[in-house]
XYZ file of N, CA and C in Angstrom:
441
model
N 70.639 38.651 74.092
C 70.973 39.372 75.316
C 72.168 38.692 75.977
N 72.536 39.468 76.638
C 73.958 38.814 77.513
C 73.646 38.447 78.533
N 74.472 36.942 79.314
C 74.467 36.678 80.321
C 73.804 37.632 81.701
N 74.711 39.140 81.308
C 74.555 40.181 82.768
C 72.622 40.551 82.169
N 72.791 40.892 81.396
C 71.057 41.521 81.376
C 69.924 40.530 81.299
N 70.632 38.892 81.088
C 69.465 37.759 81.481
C 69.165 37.637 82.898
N 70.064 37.567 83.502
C 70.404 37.392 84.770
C 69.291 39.000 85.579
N 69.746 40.052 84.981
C 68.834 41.328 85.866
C 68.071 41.297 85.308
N 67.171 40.523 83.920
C 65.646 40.596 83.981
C 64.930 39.729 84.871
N 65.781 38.343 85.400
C 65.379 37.402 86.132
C 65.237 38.211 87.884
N 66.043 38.826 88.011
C 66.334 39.277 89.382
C 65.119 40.662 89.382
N 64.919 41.346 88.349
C 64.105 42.061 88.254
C 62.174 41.537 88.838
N 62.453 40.611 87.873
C 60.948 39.355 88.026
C 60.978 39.324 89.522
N 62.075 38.306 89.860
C 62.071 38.407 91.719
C 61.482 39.496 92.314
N 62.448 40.475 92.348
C 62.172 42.039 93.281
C 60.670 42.039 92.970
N 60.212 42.435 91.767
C 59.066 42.796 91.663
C 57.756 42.121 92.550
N 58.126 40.620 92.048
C 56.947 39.275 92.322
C 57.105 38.974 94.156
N 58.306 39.539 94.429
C 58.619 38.921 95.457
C 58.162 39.946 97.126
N 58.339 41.097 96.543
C 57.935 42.450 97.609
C 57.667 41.970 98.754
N 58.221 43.004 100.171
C 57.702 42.208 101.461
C 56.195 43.037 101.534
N 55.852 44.130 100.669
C 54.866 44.664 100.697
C 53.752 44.085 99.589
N 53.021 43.463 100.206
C 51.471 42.735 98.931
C 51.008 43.575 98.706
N 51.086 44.791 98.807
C 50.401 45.901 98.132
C 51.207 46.375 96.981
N 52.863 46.336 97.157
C 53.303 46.395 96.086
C 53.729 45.212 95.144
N 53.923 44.149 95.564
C 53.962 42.860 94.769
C 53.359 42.836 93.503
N 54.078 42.353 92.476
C 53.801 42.697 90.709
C 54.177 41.818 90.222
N 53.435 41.039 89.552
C 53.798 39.632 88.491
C 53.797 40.166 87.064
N 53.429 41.404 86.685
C 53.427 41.951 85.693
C 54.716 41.696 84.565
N 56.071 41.487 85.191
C 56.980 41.777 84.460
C 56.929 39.924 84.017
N 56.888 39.389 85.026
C 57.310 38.290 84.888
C 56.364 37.346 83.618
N 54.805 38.157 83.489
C 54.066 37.691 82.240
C 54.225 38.421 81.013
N 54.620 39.508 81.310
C 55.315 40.206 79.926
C 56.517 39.353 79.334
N 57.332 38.671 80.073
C 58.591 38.332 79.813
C 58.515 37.207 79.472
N 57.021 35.958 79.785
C 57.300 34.762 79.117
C 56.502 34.367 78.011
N 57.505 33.674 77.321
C 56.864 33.772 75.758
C 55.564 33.288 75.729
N 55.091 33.090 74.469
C 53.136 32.579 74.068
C 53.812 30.902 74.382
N 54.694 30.407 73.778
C 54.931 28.528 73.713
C 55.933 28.595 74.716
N 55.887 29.519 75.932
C 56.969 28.699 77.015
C 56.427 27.296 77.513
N 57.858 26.799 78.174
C 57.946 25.540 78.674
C 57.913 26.201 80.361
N 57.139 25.361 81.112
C 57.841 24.825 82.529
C 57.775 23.348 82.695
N 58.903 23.158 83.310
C 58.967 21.684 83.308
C 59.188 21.173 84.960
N 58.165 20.418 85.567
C 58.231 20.117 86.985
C 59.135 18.748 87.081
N 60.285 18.982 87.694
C 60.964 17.916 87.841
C 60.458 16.691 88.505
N 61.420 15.202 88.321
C 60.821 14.385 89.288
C 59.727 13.306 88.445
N 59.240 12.762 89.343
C 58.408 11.341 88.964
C 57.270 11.645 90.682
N 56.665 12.566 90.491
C 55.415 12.759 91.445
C 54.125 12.967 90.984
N 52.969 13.591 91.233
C 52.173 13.680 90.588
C 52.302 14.757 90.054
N 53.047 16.028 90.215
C 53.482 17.655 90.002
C 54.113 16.985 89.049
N 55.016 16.124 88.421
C 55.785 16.272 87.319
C 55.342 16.102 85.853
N 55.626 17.548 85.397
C 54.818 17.624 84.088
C 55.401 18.745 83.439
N 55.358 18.703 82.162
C 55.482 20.025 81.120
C 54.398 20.597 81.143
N 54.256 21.776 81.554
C 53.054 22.793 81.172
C 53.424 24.232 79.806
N 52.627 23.540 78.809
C 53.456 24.154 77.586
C 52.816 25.355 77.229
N 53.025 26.629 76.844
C 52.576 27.624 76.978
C 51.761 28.616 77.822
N 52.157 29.775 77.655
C 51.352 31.069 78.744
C 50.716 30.703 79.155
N 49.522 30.298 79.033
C 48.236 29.807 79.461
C 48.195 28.691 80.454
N 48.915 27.655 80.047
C 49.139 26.260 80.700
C 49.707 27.093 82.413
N 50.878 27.834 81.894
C 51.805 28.168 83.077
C 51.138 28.833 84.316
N 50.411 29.877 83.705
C 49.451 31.101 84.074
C 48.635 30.321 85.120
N 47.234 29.848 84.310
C 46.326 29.282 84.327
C 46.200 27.920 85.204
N 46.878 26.922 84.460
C 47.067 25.400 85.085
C 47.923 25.303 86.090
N 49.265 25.295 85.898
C 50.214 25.924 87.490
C 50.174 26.668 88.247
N 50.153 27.717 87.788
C 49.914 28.981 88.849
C 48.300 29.133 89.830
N 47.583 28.806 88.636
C 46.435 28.936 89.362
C 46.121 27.996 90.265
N 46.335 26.345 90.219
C 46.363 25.392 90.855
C 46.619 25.717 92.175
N 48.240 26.245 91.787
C 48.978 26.507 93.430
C 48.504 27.518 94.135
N 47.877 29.164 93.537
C 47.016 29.868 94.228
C 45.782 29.773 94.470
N 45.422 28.407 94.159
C 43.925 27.947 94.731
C 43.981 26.597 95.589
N 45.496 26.720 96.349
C 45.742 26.086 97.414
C 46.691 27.092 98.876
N 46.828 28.337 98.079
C 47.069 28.813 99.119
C 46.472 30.301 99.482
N 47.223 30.389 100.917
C 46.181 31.956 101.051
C 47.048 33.098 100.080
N 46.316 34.627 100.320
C 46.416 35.209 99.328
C 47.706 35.428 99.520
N 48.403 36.705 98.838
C 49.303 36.854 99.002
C 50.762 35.940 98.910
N 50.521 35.193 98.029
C 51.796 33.897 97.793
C 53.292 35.056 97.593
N 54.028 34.191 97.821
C 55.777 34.685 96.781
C 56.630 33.727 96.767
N 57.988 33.570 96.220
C 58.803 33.202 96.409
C 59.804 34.456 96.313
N 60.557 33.977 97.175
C 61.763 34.778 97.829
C 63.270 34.090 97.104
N 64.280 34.784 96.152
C 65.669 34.611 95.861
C 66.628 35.081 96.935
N 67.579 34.486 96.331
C 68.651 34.479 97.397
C 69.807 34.226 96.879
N 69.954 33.656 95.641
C 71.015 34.074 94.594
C 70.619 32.935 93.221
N 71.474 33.859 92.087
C 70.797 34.294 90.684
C 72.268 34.178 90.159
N 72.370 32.962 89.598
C 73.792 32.567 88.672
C 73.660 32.731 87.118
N 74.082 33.166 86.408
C 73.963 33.630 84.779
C 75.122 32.856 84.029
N 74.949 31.770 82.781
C 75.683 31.510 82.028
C 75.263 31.675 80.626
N 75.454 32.527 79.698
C 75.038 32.450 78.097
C 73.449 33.103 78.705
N 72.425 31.808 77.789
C 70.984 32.138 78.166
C 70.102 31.402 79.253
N 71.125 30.668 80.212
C 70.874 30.428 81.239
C 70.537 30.933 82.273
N 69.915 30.912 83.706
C 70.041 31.853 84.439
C 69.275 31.072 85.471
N 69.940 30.150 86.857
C 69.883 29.323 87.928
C 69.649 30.403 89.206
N 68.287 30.045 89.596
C 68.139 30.836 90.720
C 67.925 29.726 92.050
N 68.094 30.203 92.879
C 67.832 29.313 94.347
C 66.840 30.385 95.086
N 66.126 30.029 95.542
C 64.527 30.418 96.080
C 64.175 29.620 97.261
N 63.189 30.556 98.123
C 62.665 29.899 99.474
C 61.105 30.443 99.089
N 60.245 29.722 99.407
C 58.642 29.970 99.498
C 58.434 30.325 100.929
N 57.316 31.378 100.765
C 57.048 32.028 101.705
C 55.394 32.529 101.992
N 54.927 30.972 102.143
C 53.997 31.254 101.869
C 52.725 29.858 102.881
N 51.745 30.304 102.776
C 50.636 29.253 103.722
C 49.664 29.105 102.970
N 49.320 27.706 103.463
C 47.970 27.082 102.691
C 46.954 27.355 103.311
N 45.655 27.128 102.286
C 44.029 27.334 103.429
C 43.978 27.293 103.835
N 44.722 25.778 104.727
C 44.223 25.255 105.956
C 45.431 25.838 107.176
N 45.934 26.805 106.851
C 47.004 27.404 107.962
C 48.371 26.588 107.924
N 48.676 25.886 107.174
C 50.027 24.893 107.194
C 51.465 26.248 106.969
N 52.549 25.818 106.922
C 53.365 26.795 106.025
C 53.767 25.909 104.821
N 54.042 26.518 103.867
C 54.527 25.886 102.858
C 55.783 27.033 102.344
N 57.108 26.262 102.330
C 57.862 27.339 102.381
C 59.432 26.170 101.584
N 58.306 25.907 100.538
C 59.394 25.388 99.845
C 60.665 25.659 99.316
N 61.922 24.797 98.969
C 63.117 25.263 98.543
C 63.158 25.122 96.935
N 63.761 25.803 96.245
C 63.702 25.813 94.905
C 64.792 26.090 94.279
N 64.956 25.403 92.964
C 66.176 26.053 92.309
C 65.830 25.803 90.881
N 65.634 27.197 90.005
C 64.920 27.335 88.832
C 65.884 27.602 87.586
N 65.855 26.423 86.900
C 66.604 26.881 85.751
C 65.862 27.791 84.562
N 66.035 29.047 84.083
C 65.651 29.730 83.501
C 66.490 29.774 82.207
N 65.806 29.004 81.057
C 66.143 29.531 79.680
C 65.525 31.099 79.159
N 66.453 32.021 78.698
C 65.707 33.146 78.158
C 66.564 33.683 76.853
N 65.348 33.809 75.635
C 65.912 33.825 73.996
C 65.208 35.322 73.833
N 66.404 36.261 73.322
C 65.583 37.635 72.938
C 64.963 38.445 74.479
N 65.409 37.938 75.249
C 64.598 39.019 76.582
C 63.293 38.114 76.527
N 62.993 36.778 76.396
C 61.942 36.062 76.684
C 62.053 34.935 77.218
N 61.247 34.431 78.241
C 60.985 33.064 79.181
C 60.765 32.355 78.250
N 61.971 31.748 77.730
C 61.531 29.899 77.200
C 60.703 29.014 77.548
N 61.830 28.763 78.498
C 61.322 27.316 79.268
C 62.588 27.617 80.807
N 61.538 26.931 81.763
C 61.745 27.161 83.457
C 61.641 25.752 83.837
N 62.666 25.144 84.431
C 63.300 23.876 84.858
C 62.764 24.206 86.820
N 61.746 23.583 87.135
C 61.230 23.396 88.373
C 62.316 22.413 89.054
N 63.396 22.354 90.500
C 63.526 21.677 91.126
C 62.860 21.807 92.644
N 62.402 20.861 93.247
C 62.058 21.430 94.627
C 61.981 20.197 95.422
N 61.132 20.412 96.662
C 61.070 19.133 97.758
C 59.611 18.641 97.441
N 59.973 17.755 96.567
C 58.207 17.275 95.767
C 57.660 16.325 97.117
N 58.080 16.060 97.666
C 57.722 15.190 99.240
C 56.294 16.586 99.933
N 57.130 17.769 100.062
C 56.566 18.907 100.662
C 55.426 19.198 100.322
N 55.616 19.269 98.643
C 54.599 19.738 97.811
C 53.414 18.701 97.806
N 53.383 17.638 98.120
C 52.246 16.918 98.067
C 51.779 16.992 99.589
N 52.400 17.227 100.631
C 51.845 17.357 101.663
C 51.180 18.210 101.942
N 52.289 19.415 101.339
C 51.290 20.611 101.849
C 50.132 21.073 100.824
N 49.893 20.549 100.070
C 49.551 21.533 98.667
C 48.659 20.204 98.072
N 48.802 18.837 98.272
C 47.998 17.874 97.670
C 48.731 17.518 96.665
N 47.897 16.401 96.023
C 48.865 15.407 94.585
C 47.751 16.721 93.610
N 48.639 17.200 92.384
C 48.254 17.483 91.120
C 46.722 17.292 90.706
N 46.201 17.561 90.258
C 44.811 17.181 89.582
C 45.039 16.449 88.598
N 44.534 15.506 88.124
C 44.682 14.785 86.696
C 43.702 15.549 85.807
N 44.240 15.627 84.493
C 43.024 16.143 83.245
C 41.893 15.408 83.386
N 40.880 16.367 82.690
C 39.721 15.581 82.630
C 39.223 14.845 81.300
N 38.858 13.448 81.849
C 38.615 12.410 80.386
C 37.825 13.100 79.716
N 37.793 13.306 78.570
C 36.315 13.774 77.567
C 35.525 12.574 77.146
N 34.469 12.338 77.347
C 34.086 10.989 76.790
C 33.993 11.227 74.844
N 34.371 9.913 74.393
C 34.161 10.166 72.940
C 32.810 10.034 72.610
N 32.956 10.947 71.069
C 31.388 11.233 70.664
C 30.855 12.538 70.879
């Protein structure tokens, strides 16, 4: 795919995920679009910094984490969407509150690899200071005991 149509599937994902209406808000495109072995990668040296490697991980372990720290209705909001090759750098504002009534309205800037019209791998930058305040340190895995 070209630069211009990486760039409007990414901006597409936005519009959709992002709606000022939660009734119309749709993550649909954005899980169609990322591959089975995508990467996200949380920048930084915090407790958030980590590769979460495939659909599931992303879905499931990230996503769900962060919507089981905030109230319903989460988004992030773009604000501009730069395209080089299969690159595609977005800058983002969160718009969104935790359980306990806080705002959490983090700044972001997402590097988006996309191969074939598919989510590679997503380069997390943000205010990891924020994110542990508002949102808590990460969960650690759980030990399995051996045997």
């Amino acid at each position: 795919m070209s630069a211009a149509a990486n760039k409007k599937l990414v901006q597409d994902i936005f519009a959709a995920a992002a709606n000022p209406d939660p009734e119309v808000r749709d993550r649909a495109l954005f899980i169609a679009s990322l591959a089975e072995d995508a990467k996200w990668v949380v920048t930084g040296q915090y407790s958030w910094s980590r590769t979460f490697t495939g659909k599931d991980a992303i879905l499931n372990d990230l996503h769900g984490h962060v919507r089981s720290r905030l109230r319903d209705r989460t988004r992030t909001v773009a604000h501009r969407f730069i395209a080089d090759g299969d690159i595609v750098v977005v800058e983002a504002k969160g718009d969104n509150v935790t359980k306990e009534g806080a705002r959490y309205d983090n700044d972001y800037c997402l590097v988006f690899r996309i191969e074939d019209g598919r989510i590679r791998e997503i380069r997390e930058y943000c205010d990891s200071v924020l994110t542990e305040k508002a949102l808590g340190p990460f969960p650690q895995p759980a030990i399995r005991a051996a045997g």
